Coordinates of C-alpha atoms in Angstrom, one line a residue:
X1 CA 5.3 -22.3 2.3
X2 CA 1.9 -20.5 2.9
X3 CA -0.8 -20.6 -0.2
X4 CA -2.4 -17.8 -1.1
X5 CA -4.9 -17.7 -2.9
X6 CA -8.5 -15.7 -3.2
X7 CA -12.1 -16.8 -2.3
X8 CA -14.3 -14.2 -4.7
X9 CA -12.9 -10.7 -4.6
X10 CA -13.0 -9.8 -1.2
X11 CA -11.7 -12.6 0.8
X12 CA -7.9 -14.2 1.2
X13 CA -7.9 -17.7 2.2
X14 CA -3.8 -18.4 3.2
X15 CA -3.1 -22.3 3.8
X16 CA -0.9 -22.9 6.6
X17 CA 1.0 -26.1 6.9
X18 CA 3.5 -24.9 10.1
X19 CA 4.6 -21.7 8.4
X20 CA 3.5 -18.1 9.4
X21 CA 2.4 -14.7 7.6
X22 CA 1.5 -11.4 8.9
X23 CA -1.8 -9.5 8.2
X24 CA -3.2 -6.7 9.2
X25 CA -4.3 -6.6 13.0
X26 CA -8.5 -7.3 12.9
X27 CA -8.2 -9.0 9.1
X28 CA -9.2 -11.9 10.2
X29 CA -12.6 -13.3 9.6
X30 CA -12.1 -17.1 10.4
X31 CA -9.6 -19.9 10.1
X32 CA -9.7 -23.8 10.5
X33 CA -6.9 -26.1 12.0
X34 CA -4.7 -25.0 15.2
X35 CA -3.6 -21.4 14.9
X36 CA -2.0 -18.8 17.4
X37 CA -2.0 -15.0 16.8
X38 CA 0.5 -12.4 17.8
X39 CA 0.8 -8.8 17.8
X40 CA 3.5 -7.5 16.4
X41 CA 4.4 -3.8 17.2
X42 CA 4.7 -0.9 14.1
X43 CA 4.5 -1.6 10.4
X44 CA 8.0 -2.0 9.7
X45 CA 10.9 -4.5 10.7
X46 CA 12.6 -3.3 14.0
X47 CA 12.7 -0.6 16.0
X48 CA 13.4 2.2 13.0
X49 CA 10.2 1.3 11.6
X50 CA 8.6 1.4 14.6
X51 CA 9.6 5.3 15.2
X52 CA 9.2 6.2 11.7
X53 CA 5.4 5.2 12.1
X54 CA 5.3 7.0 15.2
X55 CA 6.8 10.2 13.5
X56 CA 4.8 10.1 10.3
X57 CA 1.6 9.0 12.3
X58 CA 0.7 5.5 10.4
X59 CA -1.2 3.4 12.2
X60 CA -0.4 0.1 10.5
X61 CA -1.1 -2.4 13.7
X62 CA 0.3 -6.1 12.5
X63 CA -0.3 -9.5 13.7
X64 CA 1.4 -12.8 12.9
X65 CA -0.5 -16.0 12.2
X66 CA 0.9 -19.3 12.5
X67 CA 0.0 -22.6 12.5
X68 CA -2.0 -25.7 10.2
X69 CA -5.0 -25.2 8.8
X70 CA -6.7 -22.2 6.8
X71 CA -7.4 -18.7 7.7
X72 CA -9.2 -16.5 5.9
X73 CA -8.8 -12.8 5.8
X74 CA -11.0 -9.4 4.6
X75 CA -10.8 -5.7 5.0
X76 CA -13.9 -3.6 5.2
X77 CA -15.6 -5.3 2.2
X78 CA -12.6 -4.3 -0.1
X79 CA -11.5 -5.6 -3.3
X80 CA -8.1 -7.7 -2.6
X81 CA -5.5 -8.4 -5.1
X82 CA -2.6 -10.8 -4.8
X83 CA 1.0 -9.5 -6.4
X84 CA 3.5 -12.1 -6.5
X85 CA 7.2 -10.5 -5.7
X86 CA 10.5 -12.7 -6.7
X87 CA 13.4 -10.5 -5.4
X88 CA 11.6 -7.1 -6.3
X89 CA 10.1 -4.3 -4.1
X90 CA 6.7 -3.3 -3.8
X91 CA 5.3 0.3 -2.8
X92 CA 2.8 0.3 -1.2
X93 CA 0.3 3.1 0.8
X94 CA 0.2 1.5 4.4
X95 CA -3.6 1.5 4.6
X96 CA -3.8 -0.8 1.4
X97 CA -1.7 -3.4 2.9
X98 CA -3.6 -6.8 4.1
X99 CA -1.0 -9.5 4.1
X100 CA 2.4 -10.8 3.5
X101 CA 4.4 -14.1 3.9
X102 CA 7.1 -14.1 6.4
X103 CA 9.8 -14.6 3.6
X104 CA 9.0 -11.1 2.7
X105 CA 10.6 -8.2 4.6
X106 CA 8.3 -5.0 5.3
X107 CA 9.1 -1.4 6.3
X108 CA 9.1 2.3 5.5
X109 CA 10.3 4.6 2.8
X110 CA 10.6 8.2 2.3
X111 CA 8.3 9.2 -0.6
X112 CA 8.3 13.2 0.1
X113 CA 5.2 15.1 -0.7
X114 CA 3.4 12.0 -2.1
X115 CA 3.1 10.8 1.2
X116 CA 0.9 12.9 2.4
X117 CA -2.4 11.7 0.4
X118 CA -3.5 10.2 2.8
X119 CA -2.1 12.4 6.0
X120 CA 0.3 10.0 6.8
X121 CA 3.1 12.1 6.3
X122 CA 6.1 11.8 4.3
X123 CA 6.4 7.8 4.0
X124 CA 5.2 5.1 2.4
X125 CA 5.2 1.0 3.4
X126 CA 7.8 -0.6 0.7
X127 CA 7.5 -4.9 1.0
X128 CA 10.8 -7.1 -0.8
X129 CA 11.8 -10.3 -1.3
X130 CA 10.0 -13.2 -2.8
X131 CA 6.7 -14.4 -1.7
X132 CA 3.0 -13.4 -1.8
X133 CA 1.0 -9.8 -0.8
X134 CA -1.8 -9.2 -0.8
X135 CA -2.9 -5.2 -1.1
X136 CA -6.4 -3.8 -1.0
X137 CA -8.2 -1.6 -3.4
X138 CA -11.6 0.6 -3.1
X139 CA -13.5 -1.2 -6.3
X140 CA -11.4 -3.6 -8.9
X141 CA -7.8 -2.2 -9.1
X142 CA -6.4 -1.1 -12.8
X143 CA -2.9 -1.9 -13.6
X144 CA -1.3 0.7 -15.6
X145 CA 2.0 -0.2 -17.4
X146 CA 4.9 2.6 -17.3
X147 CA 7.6 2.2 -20.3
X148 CA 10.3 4.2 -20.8
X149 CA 9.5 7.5 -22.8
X150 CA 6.1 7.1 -21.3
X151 CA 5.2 8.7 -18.3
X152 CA 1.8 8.5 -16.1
X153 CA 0.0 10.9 -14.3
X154 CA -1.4 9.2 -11.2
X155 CA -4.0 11.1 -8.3
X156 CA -2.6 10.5 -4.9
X157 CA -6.2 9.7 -3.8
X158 CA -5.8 6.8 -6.3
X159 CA -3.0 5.8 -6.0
X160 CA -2.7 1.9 -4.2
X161 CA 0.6 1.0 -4.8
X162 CA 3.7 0.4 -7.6
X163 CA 6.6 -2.1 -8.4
X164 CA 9.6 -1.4 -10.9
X165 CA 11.9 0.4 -11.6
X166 CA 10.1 3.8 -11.3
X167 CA 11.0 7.1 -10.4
X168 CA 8.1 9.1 -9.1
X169 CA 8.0 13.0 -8.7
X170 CA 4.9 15.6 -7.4
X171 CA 3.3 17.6 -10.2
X172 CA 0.8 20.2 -10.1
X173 CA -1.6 21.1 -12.8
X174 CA -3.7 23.9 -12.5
X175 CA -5.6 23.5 -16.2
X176 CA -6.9 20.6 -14.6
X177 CA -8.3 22.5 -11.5
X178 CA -9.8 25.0 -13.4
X179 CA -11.6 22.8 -16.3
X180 CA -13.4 21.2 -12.9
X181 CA -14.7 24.7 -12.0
X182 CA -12.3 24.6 -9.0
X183 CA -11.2 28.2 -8.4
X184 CA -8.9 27.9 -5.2
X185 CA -6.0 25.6 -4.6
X186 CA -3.9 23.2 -7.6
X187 CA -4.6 19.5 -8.3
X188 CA -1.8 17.3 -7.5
X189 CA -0.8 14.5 -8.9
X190 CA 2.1 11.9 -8.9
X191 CA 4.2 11.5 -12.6
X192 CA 5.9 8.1 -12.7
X193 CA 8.9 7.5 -15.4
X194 CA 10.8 4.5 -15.9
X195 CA 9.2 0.7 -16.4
X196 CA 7.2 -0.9 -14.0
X197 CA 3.4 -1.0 -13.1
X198 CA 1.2 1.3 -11.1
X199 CA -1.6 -0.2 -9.3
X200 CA -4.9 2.3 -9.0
X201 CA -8.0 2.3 -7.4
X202 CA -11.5 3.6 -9.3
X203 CA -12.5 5.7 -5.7
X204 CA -10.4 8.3 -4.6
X205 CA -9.3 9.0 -1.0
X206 CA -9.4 12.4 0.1
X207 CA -6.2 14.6 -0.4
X208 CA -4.2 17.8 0.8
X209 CA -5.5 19.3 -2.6
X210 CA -9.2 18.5 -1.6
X211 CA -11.2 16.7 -3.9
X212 CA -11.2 16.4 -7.7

């Protein structure tokens, strides 16, 4: 099975020995050993995922590596974090997504207003099985714990991803937009209840309520 593990904080190294995992098309920085690459088309298994990408407008171009030898992988200079799923499901925002082993199965999800953070539309990217990801994060991610009877208030632009069993809902708050001196428009945010973990990034992307 393909090794993950990290070089610093912004580089993947994944030891092949015959086995494959997809990345995100152009992750690649270099690799030893005999390797191939190969497009894949959409973000998601099949041809559903495919058209939901389309529909939503994700652009979530993946390739699969294979081979034996070591290739190494980066995004833009960000911060990469490894999350180790055994049967679970991980959200994820498609953007944040750098790589996967094969044994895990990838596609789409409706998330409803959440979605649309980033533009994307009304999906998110959810990842299951067991096996290694590997997500991205603007800066060190925080991992916030969610426990019943204790619910967290999340800002889409910060949000990177989530595992558990969560249920998530879109709240508005407009104490919050006035104590910034924002006069037009609400601040949204996303509450999630239940018990699982919430992965956030300390930069915030920009969102249909503007920014903070």
């Amino acid at each position: 099975m393909a090794q993950f593990r990290m070089q610093g904080a912004r580089v993947l190294a994944v030891d092949l020995t015959g086995d494959s995992v997809k990345a995100r098309n152009g992750s690649m920085v270099a690799y030893d050993g005999q390797m191939s690459f190969k497009r894949m088309t959409g973000g998601g298994e099949g041809l559903r995922g495919l058209v939901t990408r389309r529909i939503t407008g994700e652009k979530m171009t993946v390739m699969e590596v294979q081979g034996q030898g070591t290739c190494w992988f980066a995004e833009r200079a960000t911060e990469i974090n490894l999350v180790r799923l055994n049967g679970e499901r991980l959200h994820v925002e498609a953007s944040n997504l750098l790589c996967t082993e094969a044994t895990l199965r990838t596609g789409t999800e409706f998330t409803g207003l959440r979605g649309a953070s980033e533009g994307h539309g009304l999906f998110t990217t959810k990842v299951e099985g067991a096996g290694w990801a590997a997500i991205t994060s603007d800066g060190p991610a925080v991992i916030l714990r969610v426990a019943p009877g204790l619910p967290l208030r999340v800002d889409p632009g910060a949000y990177v991803a989530h595992t558990g069993e969560l249920k998530q809902s879109f709240r508005t708050d407009v104490t919050w937009r006035a104590v910034v001196g924002e006069t037009g428009g609400e601040s949204f945010q996303i509450e999630f209840e239940g018990n699982g973990l919430v992965y956030v990034q300390p930069s915030e992307r920009r969102t249909v309520a503007g920014d903070f």
